[in-house]
Coordinates of C-alpha atoms and ligand atoms in Angstrom, one line a residue:
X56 CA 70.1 117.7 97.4
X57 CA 72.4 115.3 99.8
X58 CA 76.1 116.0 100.0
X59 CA 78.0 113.2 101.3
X60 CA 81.1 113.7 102.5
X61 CA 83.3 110.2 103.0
X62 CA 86.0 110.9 105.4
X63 CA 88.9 108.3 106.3
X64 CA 91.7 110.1 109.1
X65 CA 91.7 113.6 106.3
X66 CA 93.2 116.6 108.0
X67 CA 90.8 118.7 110.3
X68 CA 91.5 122.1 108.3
X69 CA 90.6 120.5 105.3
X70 CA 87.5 118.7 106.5
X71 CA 86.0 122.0 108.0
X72 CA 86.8 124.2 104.6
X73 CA 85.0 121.4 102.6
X74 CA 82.4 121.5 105.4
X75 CA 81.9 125.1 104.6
X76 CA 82.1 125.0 101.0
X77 CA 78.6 123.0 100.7
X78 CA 75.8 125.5 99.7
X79 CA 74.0 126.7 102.7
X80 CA 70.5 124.5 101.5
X81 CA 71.9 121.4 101.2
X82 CA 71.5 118.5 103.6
X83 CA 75.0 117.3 104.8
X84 CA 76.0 114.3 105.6
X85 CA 78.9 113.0 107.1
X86 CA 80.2 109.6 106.9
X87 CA 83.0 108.6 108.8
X88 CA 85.3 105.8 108.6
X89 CA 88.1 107.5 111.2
X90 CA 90.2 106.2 113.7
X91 CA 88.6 105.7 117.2
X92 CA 91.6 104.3 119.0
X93 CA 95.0 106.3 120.1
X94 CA 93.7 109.7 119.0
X95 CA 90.1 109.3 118.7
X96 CA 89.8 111.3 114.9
X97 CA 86.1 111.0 114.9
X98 CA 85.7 113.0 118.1
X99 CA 87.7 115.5 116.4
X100 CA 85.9 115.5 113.1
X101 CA 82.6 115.7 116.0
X102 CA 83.7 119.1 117.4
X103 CA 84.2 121.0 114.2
X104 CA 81.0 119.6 112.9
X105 CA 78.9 120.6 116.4
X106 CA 81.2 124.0 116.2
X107 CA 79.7 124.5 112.7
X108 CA 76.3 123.5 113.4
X109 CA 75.9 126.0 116.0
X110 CA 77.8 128.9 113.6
X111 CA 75.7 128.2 110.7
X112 CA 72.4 126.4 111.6
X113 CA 72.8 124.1 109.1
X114 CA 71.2 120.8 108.4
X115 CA 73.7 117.7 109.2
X116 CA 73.8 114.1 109.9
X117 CA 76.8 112.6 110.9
X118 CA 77.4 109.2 111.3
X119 CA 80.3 106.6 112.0
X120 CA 80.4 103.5 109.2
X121 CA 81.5 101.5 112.3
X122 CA 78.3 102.1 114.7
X123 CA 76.7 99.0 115.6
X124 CA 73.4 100.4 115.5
X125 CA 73.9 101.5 111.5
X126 CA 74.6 97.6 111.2
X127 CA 72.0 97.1 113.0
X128 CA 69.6 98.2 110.7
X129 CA 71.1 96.9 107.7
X130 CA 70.6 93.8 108.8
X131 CA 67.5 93.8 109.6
X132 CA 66.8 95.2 106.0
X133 CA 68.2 92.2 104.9
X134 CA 71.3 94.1 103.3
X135 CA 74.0 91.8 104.6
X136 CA 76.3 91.9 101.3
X137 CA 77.5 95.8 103.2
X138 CA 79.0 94.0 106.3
X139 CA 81.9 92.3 107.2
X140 CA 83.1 89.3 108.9
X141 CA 82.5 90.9 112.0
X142 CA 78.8 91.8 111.7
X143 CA 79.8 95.8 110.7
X144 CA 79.5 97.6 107.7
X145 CA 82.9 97.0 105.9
X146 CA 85.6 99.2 105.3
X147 CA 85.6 100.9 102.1
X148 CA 85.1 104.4 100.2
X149 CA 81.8 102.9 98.6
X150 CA 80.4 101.8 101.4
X151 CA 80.7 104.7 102.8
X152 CA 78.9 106.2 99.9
X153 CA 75.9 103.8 100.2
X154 CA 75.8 104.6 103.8
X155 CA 75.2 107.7 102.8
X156 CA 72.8 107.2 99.8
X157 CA 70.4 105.3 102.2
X158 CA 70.6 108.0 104.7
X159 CA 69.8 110.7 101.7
X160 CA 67.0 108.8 101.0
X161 CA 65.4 108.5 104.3
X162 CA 65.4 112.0 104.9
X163 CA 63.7 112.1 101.3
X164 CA 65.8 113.6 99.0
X165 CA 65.6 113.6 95.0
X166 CA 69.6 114.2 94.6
X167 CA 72.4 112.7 96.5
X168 CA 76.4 114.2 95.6
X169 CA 79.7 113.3 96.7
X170 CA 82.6 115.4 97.7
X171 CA 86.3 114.1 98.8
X172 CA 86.9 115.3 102.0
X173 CA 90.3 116.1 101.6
X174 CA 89.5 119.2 98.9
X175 CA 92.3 122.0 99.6
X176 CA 89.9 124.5 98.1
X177 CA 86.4 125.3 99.8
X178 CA 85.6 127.4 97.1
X179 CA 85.7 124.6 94.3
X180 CA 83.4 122.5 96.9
X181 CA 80.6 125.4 96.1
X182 CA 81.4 124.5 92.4
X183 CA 81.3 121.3 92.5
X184 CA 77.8 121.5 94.4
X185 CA 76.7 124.3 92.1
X186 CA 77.5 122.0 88.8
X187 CA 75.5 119.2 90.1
X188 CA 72.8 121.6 89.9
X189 CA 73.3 122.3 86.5
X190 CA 73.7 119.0 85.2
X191 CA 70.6 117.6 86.7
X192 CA 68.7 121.0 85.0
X193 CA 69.9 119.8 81.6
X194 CA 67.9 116.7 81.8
X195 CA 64.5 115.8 82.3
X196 CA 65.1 112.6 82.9
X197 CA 64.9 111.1 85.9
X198 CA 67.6 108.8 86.0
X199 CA 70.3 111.5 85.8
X200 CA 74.7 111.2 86.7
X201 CA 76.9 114.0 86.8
X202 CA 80.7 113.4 87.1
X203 CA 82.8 116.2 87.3
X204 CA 85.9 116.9 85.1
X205 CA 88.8 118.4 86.9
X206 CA 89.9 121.5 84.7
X207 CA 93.3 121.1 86.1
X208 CA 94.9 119.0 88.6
X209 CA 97.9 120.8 89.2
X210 CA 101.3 119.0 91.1
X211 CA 103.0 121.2 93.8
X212 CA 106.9 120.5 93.3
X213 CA 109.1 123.6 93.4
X214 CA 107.1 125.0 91.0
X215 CA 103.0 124.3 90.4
X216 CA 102.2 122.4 87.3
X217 CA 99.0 122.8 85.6
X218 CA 98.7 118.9 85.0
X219 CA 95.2 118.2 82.9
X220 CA 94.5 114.7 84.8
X221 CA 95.5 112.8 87.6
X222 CA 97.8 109.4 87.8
X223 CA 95.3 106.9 88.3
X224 CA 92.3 108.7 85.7
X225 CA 94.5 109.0 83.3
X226 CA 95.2 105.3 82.8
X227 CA 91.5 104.5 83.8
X228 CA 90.1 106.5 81.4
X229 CA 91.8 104.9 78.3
X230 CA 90.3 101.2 79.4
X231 CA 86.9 102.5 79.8
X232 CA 87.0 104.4 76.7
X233 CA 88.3 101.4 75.0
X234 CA 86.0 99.3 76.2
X235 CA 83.7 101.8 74.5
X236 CA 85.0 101.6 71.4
X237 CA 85.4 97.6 70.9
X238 CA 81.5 98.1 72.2
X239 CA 80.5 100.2 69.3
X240 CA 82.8 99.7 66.9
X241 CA 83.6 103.5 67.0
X242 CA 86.6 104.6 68.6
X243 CA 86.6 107.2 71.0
X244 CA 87.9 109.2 74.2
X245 CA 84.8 110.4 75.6
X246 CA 84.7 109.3 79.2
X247 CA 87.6 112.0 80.9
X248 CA 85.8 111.1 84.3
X249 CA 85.9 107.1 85.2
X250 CA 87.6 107.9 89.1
X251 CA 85.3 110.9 89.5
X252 CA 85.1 110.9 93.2
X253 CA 83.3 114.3 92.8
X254 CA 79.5 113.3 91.1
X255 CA 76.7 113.4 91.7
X256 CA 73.0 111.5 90.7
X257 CA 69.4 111.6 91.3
X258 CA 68.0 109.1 94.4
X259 CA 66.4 107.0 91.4
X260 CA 69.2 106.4 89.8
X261 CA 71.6 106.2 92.9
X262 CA 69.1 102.9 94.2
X263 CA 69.1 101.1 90.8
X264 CA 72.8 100.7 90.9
X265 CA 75.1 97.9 92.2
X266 CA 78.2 99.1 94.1
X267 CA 81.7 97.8 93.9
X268 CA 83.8 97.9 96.9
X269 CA 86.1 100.0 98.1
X270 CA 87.7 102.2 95.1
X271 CA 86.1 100.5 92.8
X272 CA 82.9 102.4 93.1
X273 CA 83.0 105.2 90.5
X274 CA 84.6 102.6 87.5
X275 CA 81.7 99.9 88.5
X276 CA 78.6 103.1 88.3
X277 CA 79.7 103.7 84.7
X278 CA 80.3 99.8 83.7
X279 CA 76.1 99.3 85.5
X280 CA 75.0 102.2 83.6
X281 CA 76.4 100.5 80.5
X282 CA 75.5 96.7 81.2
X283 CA 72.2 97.9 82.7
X284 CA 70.7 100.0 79.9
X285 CA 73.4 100.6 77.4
X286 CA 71.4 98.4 74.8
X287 CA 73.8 95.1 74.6
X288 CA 72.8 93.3 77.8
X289 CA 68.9 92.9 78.5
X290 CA 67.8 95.3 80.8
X291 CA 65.3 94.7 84.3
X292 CA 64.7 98.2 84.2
X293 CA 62.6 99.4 81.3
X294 CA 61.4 102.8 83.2
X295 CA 65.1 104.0 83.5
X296 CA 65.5 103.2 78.8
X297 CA 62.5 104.4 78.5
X298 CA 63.1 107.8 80.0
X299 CA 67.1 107.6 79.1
X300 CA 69.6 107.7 81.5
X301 CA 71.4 110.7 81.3
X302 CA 75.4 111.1 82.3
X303 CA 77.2 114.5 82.2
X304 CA 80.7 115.2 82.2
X305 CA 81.0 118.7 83.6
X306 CA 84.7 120.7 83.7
X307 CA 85.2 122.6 86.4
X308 CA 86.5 126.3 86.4
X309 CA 88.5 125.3 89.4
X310 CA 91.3 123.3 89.5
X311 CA 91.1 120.0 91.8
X312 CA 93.7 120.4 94.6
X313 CA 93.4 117.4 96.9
X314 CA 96.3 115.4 99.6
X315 CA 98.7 113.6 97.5
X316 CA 98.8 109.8 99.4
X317 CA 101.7 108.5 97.3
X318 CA 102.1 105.3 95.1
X319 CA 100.9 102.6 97.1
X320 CA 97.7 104.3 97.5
X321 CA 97.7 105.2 93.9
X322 CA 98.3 101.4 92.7
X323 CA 95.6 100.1 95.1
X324 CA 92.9 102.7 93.7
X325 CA 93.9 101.4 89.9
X326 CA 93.9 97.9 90.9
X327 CA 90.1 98.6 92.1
X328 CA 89.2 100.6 88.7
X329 CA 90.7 98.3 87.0
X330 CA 89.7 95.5 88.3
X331 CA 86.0 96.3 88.1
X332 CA 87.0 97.1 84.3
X333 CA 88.4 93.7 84.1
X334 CA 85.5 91.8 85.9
X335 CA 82.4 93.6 83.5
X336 CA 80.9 91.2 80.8
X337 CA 81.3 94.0 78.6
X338 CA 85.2 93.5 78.6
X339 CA 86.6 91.6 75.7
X340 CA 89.7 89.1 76.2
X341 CA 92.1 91.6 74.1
X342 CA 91.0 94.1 76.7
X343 CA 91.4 91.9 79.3
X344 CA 94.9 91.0 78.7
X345 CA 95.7 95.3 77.9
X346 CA 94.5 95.7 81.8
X347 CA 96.8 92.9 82.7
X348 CA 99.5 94.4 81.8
X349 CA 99.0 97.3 82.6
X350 CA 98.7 96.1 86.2
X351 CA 101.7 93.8 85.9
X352 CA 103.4 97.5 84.6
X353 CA 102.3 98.9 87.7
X354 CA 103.5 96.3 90.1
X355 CA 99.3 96.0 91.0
X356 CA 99.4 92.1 90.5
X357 CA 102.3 90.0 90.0
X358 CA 102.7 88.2 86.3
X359 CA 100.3 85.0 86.3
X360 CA 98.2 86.6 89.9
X361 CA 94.5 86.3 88.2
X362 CA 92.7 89.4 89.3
X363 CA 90.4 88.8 91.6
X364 CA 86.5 90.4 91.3
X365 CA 85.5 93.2 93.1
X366 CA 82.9 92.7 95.9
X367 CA 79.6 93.7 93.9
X368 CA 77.0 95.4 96.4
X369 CA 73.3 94.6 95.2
X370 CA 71.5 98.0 94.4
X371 CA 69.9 100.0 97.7
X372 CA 66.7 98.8 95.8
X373 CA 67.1 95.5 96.9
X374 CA 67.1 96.2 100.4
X375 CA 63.8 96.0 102.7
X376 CA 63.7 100.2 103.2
X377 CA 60.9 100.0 105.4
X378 CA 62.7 97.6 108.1
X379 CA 65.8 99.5 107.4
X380 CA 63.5 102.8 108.5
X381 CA 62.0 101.0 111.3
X382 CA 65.5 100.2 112.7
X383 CA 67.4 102.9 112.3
X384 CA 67.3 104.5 115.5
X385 CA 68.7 107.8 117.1
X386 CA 71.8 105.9 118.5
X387 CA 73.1 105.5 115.0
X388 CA 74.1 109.2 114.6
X389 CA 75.9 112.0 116.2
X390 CA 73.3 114.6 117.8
X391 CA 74.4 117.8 118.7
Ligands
LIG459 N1 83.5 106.8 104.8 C1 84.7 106.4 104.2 N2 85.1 105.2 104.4 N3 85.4 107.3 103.5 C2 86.6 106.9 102.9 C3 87.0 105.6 103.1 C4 86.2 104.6 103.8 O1 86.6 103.5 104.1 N4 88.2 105.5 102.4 C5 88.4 106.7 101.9 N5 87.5 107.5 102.2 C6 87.3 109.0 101.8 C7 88.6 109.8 102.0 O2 88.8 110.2 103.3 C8 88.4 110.9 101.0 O3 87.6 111.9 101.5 C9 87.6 110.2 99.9 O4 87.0 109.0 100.4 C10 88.5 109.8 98.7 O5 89.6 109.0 99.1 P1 91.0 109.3 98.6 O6 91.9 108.3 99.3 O7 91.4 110.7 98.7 O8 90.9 108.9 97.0 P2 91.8 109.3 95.8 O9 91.8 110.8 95.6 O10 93.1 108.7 95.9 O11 91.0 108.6 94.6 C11 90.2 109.2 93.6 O12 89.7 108.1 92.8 C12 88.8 107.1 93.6 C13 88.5 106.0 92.6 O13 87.5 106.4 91.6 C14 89.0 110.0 94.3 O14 88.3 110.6 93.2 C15 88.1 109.0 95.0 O15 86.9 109.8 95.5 C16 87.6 107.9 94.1 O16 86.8 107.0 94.9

């Protein structure tokens, strides 16, 4: 298995403890969107990874999502819908993630995972890892997802509180399950994980899958999963239904204890959920006008602002992976 660690300016300390919370025989790799100008953060995130390296001998890749020579090779794959206006690979936590699903599967792995990098606790990092593992064992499908369900997600005030779900899940989670429900007639509260940052899924699955943008990218896997094989809209796929695709909701024993960013951030991660919620041909109009609100509510969108679509990322399948292989050179990584 991969683990992919996205990292945008998180705190050193925190970034080396998740480092160090990855089980020793999995690849690692890092994908960096940091600041390179005033105080260069990338350097910084370079020395602990070299310093851990040389501690621990373990496997890593470390790349910046700004490196011309990562471009580069997109490009040439024919995977333009990843870059920007100016010729790099844009800005965003799910590019970042694709980054690092392509790298996964050039160095041939059968299992890629995610872990925020700004995790207080290295110890529910091995968890997290360690539940990934047990999800995939459940199945013997190949087309496997496991998103992780935080057992607590406590608030540091004066006192701790033992909060069962975060700000932004807990209103994403109601739209997605009610998009269930109108779906199947049945109503229900079964997805507790639609922002799971922390999942994981096998390579096969990973490349079948279009990516949203930016913070979008955890809502849109679930809505794919659903439009692609979920039995309403015709599939392109008939290996993945014919073998099943397999989701798990795993709850941790550890509580999730991450950097609090405050409400802008908070409102511009729902607006992406949301959105991506908002945009799927699985969403009614009644539903439609509920997210609305909601976003109105949340001072997201202003009353009458349409919502715009997320930027929709054709599946790593779709790309030329042989040219992208051929391309990719040495210059696109940090060696140590
Ligand atoms: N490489 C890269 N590029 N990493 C990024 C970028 C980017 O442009 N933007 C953010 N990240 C990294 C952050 O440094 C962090 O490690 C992780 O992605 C998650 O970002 P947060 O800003 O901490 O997300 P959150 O906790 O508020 O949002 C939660 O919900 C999102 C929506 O589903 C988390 O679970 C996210 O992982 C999730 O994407």
């Amino acid at each position: 298995m991969a683990i992919v660690v996205p990292i945008k300016n998180d705190k050193i300390k925190l970034f080396e403890g998740v480092l160090s919370g990855i089980p020793h025989d999995c690849l690692i790799i890092v994908v960096s969107n940091s600041r390179r100008t005033l105080t260069d953060r990338y350097i910084m995130e370079m020395d602990v990874v070299k310093q851990f390296r040389k501690l621990t001998e373990r496997e890593i890749i470390m790349t910046h999502q700004k490196d011309e020579a990562l471009a580069k090779a997109f490009r040439k794959a024919g995977y333009t819908a990843i870059l920007d206006d100016t010729d790099l690979v844009r800005s965003g936590k799910a590019e970042g993630m694709i980054v690092g699903i392509a790298l996964a599967k050039l160095c041939g792995k059968t299992y890629v995972g995610f872990v925020d990098a700004d995790n207080y606790m290295p110890g529910a990092i091995w968890e997290y890892v360690k539940d990934y593992g047990a999800g995939f064992l459940l199945s013997n499908s190949p087309y496997i997802m496991v998103r992780l369900a935080w057992k607590y997600k406590p608030k540091w005030t004066e006192e701790p509180y033992f909060k069962k779900t975060g700000r932004i899940s807990e209103r994403a989670n109601v739209y997605m399950n009610l998009l269930i429900s109108k779906n199947t007639g049945f109503e229900t509260k079964i997805v507790r994980t639609t922002c799971a940052g922390d999942h994981a899924m096998t390579l096969k699955l990973a490349e079948c899958l279009p990516f949203a943008s930016g913070f979008a990218a955890e809502t849109q896997e679930l809505l794919a999963i659903f439009e692609m094989f979920g039995g309403i809209l015709p599939t392109t796929i008939r290996e993945a239904v014919q073998h099943g695709v397999d989701i798990f909701q795993i709850e941790t024993a550890n509580p999730h204890i991450h950097e609090e960013r405050g409400d802008e951030h908070v409102t511009e991660v729902l607006l992406h959920s949301l959105s991506a919620l908002y945009h799927s041909p699985l969403c009614s109009d009644e539903i439609k006008r509920e997210i609305h609100k909601e976003l109105i509510a949340s001072r997201a969108v202003k009353p009458k602002e349409p919502l715009s679509k997320p930027e929709i990322i054709p599946p790593i399948a779709e790309m030329n992976f042989k040219q992208f292989q051929k391309a990719i050179s040495i210059e696109a990584f940090t060696t140590f």
